[in-house]
CSV table of C-alpha atoms and ligand atoms in Angstrom, one decimal:
chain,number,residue,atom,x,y,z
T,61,UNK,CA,99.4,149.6,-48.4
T,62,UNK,CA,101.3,152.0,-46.7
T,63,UNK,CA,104.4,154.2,-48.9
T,64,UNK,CA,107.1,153.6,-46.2
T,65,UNK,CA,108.4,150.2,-48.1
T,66,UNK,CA,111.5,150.2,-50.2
T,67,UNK,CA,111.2,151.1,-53.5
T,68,UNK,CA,112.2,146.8,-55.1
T,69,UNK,CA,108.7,146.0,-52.1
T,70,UNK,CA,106.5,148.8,-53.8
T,71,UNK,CA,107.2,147.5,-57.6
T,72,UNK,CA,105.7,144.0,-56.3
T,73,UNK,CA,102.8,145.6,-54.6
T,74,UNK,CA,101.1,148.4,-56.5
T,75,UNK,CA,98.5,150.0,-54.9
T,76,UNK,CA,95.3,149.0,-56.5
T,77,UNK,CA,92.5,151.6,-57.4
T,78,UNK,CA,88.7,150.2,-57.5
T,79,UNK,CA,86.4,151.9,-59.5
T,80,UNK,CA,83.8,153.5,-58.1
T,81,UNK,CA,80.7,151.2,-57.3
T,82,UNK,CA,78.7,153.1,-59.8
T,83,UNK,CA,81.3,153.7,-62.7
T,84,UNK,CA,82.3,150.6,-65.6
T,85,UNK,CA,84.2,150.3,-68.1
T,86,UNK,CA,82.4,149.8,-71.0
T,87,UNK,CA,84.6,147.1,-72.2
T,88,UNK,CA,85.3,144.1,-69.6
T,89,UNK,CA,89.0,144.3,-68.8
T,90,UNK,CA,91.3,141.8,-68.8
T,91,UNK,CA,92.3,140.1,-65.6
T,92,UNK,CA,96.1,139.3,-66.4
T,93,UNK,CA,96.8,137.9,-63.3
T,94,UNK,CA,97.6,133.9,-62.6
T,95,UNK,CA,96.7,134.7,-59.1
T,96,UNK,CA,93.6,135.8,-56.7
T,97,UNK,CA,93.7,135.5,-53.1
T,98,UNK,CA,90.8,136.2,-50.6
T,99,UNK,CA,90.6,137.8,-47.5
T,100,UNK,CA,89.6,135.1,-45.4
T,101,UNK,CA,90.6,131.4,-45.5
T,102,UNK,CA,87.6,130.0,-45.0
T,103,UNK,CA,85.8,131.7,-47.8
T,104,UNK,CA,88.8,130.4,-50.0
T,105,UNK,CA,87.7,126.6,-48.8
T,106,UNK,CA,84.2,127.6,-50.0
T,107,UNK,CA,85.5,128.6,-53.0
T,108,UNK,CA,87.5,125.8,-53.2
T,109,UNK,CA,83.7,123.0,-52.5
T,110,UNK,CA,81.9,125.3,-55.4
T,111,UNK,CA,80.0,126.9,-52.6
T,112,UNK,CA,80.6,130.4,-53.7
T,113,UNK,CA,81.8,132.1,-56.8
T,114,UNK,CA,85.7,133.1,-56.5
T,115,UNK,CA,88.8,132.4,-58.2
T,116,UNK,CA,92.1,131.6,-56.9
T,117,UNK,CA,94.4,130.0,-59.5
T,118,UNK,CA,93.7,131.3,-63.5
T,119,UNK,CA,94.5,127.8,-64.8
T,120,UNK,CA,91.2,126.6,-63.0
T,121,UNK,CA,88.8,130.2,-64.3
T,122,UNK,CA,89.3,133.7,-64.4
T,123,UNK,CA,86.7,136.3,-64.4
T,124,UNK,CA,87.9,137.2,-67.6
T,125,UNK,CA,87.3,133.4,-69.7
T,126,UNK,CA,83.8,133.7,-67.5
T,127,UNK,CA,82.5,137.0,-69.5
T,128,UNK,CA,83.2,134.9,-72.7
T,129,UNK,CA,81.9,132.1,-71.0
T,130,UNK,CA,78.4,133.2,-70.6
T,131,UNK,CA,78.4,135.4,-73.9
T,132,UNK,CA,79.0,132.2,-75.8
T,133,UNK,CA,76.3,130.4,-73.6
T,134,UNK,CA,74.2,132.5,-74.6
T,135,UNK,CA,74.8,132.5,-78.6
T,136,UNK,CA,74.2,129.0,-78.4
T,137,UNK,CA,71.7,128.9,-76.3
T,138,UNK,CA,73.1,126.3,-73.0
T,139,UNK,CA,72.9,127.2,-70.0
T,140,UNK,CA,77.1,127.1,-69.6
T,141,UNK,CA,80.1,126.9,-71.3
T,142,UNK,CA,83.9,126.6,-70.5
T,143,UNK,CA,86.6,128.0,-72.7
T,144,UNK,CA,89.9,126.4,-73.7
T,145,UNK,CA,93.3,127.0,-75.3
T,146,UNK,CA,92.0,125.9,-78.7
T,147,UNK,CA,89.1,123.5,-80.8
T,148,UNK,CA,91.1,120.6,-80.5
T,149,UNK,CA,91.5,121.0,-76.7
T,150,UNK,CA,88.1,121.3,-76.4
T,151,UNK,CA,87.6,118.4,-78.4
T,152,UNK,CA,90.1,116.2,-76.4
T,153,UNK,CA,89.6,117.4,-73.2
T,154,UNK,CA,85.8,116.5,-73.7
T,155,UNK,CA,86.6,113.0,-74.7
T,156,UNK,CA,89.1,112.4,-72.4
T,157,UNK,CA,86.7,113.4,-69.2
T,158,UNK,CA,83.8,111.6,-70.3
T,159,UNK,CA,85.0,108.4,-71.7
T,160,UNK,CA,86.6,105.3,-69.6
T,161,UNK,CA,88.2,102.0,-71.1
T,162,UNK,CA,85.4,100.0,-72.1
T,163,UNK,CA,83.0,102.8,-73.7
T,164,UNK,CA,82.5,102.7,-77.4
T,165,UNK,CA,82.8,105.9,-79.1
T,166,UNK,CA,81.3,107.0,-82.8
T,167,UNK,CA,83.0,109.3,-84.9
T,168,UNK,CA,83.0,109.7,-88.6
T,169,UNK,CA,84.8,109.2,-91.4
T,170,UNK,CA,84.0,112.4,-92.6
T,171,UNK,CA,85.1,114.4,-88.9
T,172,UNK,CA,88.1,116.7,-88.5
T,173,UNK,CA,91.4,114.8,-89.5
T,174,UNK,CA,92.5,115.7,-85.8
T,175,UNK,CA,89.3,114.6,-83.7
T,176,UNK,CA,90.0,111.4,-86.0
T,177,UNK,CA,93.2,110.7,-85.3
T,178,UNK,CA,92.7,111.5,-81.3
T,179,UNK,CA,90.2,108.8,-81.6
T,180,UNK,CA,92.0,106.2,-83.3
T,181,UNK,CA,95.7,107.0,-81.6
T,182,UNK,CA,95.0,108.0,-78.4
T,183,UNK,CA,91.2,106.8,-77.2
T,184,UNK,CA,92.1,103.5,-78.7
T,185,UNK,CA,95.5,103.1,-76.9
T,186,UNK,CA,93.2,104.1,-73.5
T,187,UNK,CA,90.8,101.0,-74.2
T,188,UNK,CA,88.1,103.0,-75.2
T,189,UNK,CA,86.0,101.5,-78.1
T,190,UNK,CA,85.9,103.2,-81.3
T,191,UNK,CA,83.7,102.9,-84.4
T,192,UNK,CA,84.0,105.0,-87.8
T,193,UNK,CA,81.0,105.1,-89.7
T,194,UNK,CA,80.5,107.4,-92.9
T,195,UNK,CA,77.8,109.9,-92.3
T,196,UNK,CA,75.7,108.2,-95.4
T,197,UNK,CA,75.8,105.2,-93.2
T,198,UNK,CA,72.0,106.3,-92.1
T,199,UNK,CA,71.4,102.0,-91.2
T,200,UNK,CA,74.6,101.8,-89.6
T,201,UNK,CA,74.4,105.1,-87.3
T,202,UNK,CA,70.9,103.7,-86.4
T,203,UNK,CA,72.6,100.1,-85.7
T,204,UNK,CA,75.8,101.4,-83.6
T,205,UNK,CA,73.8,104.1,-81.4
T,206,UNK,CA,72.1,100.6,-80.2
T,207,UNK,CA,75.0,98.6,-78.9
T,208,UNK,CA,75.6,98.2,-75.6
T,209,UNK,CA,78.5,100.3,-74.1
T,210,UNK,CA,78.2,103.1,-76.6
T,211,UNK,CA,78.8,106.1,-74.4
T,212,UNK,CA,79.2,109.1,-77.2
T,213,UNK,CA,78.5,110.0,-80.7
T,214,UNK,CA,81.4,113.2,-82.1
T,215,UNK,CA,79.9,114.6,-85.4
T,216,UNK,CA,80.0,117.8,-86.8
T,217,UNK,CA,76.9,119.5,-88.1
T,218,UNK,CA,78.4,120.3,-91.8
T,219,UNK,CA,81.7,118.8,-92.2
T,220,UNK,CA,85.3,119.8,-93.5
T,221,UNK,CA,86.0,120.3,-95.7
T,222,UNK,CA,83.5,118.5,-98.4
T,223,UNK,CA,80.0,120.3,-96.5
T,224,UNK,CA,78.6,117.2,-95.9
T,225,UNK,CA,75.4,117.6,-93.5
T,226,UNK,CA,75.2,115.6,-90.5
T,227,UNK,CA,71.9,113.6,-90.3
T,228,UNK,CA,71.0,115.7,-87.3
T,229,UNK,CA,67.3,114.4,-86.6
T,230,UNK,CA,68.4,110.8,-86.8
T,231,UNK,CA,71.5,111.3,-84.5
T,232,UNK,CA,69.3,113.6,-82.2
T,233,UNK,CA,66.4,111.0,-82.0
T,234,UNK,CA,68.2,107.5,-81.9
T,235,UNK,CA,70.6,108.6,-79.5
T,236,UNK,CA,68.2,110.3,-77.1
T,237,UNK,CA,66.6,106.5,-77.2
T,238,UNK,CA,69.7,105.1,-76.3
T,239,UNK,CA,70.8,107.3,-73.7
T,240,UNK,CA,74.2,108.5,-75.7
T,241,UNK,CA,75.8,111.5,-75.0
T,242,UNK,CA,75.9,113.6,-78.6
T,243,UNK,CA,78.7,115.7,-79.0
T,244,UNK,CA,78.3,118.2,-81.8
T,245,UNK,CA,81.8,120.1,-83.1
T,246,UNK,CA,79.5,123.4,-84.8
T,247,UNK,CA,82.1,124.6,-85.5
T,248,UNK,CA,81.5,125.7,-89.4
T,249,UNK,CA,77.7,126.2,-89.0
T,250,UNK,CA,78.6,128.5,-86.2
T,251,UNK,CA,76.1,129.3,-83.4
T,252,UNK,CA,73.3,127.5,-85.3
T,253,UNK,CA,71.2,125.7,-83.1
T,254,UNK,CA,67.3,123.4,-83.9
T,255,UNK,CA,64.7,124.0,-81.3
T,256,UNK,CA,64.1,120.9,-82.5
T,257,UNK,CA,67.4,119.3,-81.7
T,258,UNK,CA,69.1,120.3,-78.5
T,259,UNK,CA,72.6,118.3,-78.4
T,260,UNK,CA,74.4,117.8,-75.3
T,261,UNK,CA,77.7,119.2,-75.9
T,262,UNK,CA,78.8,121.7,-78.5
T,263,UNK,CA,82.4,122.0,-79.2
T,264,UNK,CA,83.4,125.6,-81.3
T,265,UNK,CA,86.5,126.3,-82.2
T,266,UNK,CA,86.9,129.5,-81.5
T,267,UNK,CA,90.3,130.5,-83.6
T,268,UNK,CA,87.3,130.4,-86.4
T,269,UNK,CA,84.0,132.5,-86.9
T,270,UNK,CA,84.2,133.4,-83.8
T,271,UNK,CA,87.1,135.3,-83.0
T,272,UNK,CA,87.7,135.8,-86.3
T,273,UNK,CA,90.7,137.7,-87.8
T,274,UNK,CA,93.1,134.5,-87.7
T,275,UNK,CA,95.4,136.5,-84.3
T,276,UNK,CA,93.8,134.0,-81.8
T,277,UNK,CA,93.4,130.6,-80.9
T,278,UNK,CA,90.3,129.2,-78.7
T,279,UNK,CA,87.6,126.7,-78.1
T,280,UNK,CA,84.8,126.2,-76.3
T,281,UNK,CA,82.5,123.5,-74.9
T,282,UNK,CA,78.9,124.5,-74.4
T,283,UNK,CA,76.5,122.6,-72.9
T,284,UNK,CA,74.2,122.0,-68.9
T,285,UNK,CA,76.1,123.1,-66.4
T,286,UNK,CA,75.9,119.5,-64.5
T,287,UNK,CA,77.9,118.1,-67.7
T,288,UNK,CA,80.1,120.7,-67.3
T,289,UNK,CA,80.6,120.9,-63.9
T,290,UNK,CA,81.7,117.0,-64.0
T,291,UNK,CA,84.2,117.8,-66.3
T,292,UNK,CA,86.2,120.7,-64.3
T,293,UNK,CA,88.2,118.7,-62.2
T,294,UNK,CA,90.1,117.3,-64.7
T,295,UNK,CA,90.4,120.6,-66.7
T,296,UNK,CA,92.2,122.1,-64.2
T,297,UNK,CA,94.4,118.5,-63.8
T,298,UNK,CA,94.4,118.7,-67.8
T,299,UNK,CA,95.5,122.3,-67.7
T,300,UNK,CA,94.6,123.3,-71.7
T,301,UNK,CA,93.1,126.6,-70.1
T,302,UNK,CA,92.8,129.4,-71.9
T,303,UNK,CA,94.7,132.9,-71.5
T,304,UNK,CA,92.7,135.5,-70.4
T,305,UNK,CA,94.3,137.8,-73.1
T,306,UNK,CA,93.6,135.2,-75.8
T,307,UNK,CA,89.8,135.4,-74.3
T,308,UNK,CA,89.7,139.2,-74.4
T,309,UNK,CA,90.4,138.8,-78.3
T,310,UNK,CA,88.0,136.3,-79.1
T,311,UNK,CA,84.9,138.6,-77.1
T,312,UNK,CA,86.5,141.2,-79.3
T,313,UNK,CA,86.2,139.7,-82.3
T,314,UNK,CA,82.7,138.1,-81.2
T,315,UNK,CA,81.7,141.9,-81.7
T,316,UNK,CA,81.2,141.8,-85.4
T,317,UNK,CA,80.6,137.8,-85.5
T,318,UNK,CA,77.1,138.6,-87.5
T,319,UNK,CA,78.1,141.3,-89.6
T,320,UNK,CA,81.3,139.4,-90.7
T,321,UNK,CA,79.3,136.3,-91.1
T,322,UNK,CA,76.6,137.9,-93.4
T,323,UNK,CA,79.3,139.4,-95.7
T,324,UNK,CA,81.0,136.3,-95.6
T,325,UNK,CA,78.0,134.2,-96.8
T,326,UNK,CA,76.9,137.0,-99.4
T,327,UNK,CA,80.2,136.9,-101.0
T,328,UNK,CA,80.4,133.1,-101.0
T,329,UNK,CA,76.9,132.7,-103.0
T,330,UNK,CA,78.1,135.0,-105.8
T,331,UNK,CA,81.5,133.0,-106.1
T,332,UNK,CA,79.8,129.4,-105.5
T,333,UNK,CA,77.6,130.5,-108.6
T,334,UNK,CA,80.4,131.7,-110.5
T,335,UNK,CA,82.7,128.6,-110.5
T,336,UNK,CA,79.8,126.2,-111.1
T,337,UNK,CA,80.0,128.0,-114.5
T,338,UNK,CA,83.4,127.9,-114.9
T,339,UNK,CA,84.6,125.7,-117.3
T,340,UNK,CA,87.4,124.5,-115.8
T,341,UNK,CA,85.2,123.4,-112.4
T,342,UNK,CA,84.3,119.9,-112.6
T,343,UNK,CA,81.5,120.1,-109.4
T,344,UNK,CA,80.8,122.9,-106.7
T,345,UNK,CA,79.6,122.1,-103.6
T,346,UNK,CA,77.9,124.8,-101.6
T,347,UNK,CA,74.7,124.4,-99.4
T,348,UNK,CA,73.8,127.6,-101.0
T,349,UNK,CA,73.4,126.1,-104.5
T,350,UNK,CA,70.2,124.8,-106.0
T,351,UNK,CA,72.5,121.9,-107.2
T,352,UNK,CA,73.7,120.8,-103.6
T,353,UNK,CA,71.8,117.7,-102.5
T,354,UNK,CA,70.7,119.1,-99.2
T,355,UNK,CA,70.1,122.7,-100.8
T,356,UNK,CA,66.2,122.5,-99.7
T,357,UNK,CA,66.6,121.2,-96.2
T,358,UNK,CA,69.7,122.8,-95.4
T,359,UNK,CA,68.2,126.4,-96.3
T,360,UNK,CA,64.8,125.7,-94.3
T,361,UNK,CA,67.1,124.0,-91.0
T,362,UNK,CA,70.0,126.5,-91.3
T,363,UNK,CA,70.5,130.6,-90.4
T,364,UNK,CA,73.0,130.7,-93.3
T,365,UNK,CA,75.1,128.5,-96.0
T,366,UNK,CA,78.3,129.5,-94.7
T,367,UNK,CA,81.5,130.4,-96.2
T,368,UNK,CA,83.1,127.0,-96.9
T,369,UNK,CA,83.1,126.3,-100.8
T,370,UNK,CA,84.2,122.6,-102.1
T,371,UNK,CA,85.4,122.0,-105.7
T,372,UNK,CA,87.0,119.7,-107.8
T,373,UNK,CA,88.7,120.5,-111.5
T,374,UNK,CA,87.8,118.8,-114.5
T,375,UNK,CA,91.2,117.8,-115.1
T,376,UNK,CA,92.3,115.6,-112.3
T,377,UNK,CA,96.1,115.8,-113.5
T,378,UNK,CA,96.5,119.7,-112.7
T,379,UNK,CA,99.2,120.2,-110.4
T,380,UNK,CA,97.0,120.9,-107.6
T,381,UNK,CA,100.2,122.6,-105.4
T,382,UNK,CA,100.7,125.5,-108.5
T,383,UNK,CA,96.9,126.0,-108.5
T,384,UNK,CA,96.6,126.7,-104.7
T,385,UNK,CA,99.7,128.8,-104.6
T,386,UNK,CA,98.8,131.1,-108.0
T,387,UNK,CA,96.6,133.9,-105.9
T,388,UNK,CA,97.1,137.3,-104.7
T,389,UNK,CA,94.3,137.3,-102.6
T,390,UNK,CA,93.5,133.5,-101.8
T,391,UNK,CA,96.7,132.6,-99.7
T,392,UNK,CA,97.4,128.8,-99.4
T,393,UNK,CA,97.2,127.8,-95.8
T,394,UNK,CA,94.6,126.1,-93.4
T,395,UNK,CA,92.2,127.5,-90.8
T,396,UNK,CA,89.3,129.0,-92.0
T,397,UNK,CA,86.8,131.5,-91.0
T,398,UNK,CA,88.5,134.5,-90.7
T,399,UNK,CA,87.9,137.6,-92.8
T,400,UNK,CA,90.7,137.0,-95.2
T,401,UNK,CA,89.9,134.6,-98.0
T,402,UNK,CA,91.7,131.3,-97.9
T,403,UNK,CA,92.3,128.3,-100.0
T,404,UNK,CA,93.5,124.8,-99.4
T,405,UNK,CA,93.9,121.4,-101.3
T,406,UNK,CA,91.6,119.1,-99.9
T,407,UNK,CA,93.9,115.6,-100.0
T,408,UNK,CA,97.3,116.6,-98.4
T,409,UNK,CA,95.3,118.5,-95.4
T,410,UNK,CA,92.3,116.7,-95.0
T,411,UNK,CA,92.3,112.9,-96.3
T,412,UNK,CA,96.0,111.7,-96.5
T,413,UNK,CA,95.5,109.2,-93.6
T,414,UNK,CA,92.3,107.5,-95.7
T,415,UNK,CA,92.2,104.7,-97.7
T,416,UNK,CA,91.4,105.5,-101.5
T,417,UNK,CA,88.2,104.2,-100.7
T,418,UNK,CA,87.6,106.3,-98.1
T,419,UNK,CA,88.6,109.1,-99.5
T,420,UNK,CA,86.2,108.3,-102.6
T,421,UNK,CA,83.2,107.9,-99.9
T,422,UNK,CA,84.4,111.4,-98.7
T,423,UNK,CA,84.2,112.8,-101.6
T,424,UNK,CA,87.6,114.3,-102.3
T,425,UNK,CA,89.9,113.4,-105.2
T,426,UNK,CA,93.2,115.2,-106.0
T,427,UNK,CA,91.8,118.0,-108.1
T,428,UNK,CA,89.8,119.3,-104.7
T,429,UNK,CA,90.5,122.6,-102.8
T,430,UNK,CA,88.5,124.3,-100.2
T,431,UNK,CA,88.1,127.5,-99.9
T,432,UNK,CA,87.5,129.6,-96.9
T,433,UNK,CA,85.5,133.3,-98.1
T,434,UNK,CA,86.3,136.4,-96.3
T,435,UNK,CA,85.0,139.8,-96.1
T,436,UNK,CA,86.7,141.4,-99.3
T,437,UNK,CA,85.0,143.6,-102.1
T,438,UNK,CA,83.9,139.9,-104.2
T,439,UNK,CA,84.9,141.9,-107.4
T,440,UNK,CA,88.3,141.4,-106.6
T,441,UNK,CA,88.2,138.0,-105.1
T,442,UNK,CA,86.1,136.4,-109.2
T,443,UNK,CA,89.3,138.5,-110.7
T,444,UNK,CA,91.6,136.0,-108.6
T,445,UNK,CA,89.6,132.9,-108.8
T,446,UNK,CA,89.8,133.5,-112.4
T,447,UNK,CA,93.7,133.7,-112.6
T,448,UNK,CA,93.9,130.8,-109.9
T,449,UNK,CA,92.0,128.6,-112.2
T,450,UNK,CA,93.4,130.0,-115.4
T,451,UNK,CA,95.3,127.0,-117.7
Y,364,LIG,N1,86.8,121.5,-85.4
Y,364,LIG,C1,86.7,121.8,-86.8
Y,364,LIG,C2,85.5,121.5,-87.5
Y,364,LIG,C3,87.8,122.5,-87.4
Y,364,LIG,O1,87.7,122.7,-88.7
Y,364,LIG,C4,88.9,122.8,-86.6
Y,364,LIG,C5,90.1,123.5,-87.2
Y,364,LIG,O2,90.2,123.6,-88.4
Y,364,LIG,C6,89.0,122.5,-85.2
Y,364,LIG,C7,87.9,121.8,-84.7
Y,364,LIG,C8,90.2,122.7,-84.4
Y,364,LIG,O3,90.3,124.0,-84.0
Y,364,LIG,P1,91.6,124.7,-83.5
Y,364,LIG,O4,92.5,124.9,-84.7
Y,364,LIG,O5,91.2,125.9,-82.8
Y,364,LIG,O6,92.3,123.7,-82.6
């Protein structure tokens, strides 16, 4: 551009500088720009049929949700991936693209309390079908992946917050023999995947593990690029794109996803041991104790046991709300994943819209708490466990 414009023209059009051809930044940048154009129109209308890569308009890509794009591809092993403004996004927009009035949907009784009530309040009030089962149903699961019109099975591979494991094999094999889609939020087992058990979407939340330092919120739907690709329309019409800065943050934090992870887990072994001793700790669950049911099978399936530890108190009457509020370290709030250690009581966040019986099938009574394990010195984190549980 030449310098002869006024100076308000030059502050809207700054002069661009390339790099060199054969000099990068070591770090991607970040594309902060709603807007692209291209040289020539026609190349935009090929952009526009798929026919060449190309962006135009950020709330359809951005080069920038691409790099993260691939990256998280590749950690879980699809061929593609899309990246939104958080989990839940990705978990509604993927319902909302792939299921019509008519379908039958399952979810669980055990799933997120959001992905639950997006099934029940708005898939419902949309016509779609929808069928709760408890993840211990094993005859049921088997019986309603058979029915006619069942389009989708959501699950998540170890749930939230009581770590129950998702009966994988059975949900891989009897709804490959049915022909219905499985949608698998991995959310708290991370980038696990089974060469045995390739799932056809898999929905991350990436405000979690991945990005991990709570300062972001993100998700992300992995899977072929055909399901994907018949899904874009209506995320641009959707619009629950990410930012590009947001997307920057989370291929940050991606940077030390294994190292945090490992601490993570290595901390949470040494306290899941600890409370099972603790004599004010009625039960413990952690796939990383001999005494969880799935200890065996979960250890030879998994990569790791996580950071999620269950618990319930032997005295059901404690006021739960003192307990959860009494650390210096553990702060009382939700989320999870991130390298601060975090605690939460299981029945006001996760089971007030289940019936008591429900909520007994789940597992969670009103003396439970979750706890999410971070990445401090574990020394300090048994001296505030012990002053959290402390009578
Ligand atoms: N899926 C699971 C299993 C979660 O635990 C959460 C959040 O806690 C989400 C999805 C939603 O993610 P976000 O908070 O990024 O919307």
């Amino acid at each position: 551009m030449g310098n002869n414009f006024s100076p308000e023209t030059l502050c809207n059009h700054p002069e661009f500088h390339p790099l060199p051809a054969d000099n990068h930044p070591l770090t991607p940048p970040i594309y902060q720009s709603v807007k692209f154009t291209v040289d020539d129109f026609g190349e935009l209308k090929k952009i526009f049929r798929g026919e060449r890569e190309g962006y135009f308009y950020s709330r359809a890509s951005n080069p920038t949700l691409v790099v993260l794009e691939r990256l998280l591809a590749q950690l879980q092993g699809t061929e593609g991936g899309r990246t939104l403004a958080s989990g839940v996004a990705a978990i509604t927009h993927t319902l909302l693209t792939l299921l019509k009035s008519g379908d039958r949907l399952i979810y669980f009784l055990e799933s997120y309390g959001p992905s639950r009530a997006f099934a029940e309040v708005m898939l419902a009030k949309f016509g779609v079908e929808i069928v709760k089962l408890s993840l211990d149903d094993r005859d049921g699961i088997k019986r309603e992946l058979a029915m006619p019109r069942t389009k989708a099975v959501l699950f998540e591979s170890v749930t939230n917050p009581q770590l129950k494991v998702a009966p994988l094999a059975l949900i891989h094999q009897e709804a490959k023999k049915h022909g219905v889609l499985t949608i698998l939020d991995n959310t708290f087992a991370g980038f696990q995947s089974w060469d045995s058990w390739r799932f056809d979407l898999y929905i991350h939340s990436l405000t979690k593990y991945a990005s991990g330092h709570g300062d972001v919120m993100g998700g992300a739907i992995l899977g072929s690029e055909q399901l994907l690709k018949s899904m874009d329309r209506d995320l641009h019409n959707l619009g629950s794109t990410l930012d590009p800065h947001a997307a920057y943050l989370i291929q940050r934090g991606l940077k030390t996803y294994h190292l945090r992870r490992r601490a993570q887990v290595e901390n949470s072994q040494i306290l899941a041991e600890w409370l099972e001793k603790h004599p004010a700790v009625d039960h413990v669950v952690y796939p990383g104790l001999k005494s969880h049911p799935e200890h065996e099978w979960f250890t030879k399936h998994f990569d790791d046991t996580g950071s999620i530890i269950f618990l319930s108190l032997k005295n059901k009457q404690r006021d739960i709300e003192k307990v959860v509020t009494r650390g210096k370290l553990f702060m009382m709030t939700g989320s999870l994943g991130s390298t601060e250690s975090l605690i939460t009581p299981a029945l006001f966040f996760y089971a007030s819209d289940l019936t008591p019986e429900e909520r007994t099938r789940a597992g969670i009574d009103p003396s439970s708490m979750r706890l999410s394990i971070g990445i401090e010195n574990p020394k300090d984190l048994l001296a505030d466990l012990q002053l959290i549980l402390s009578e």
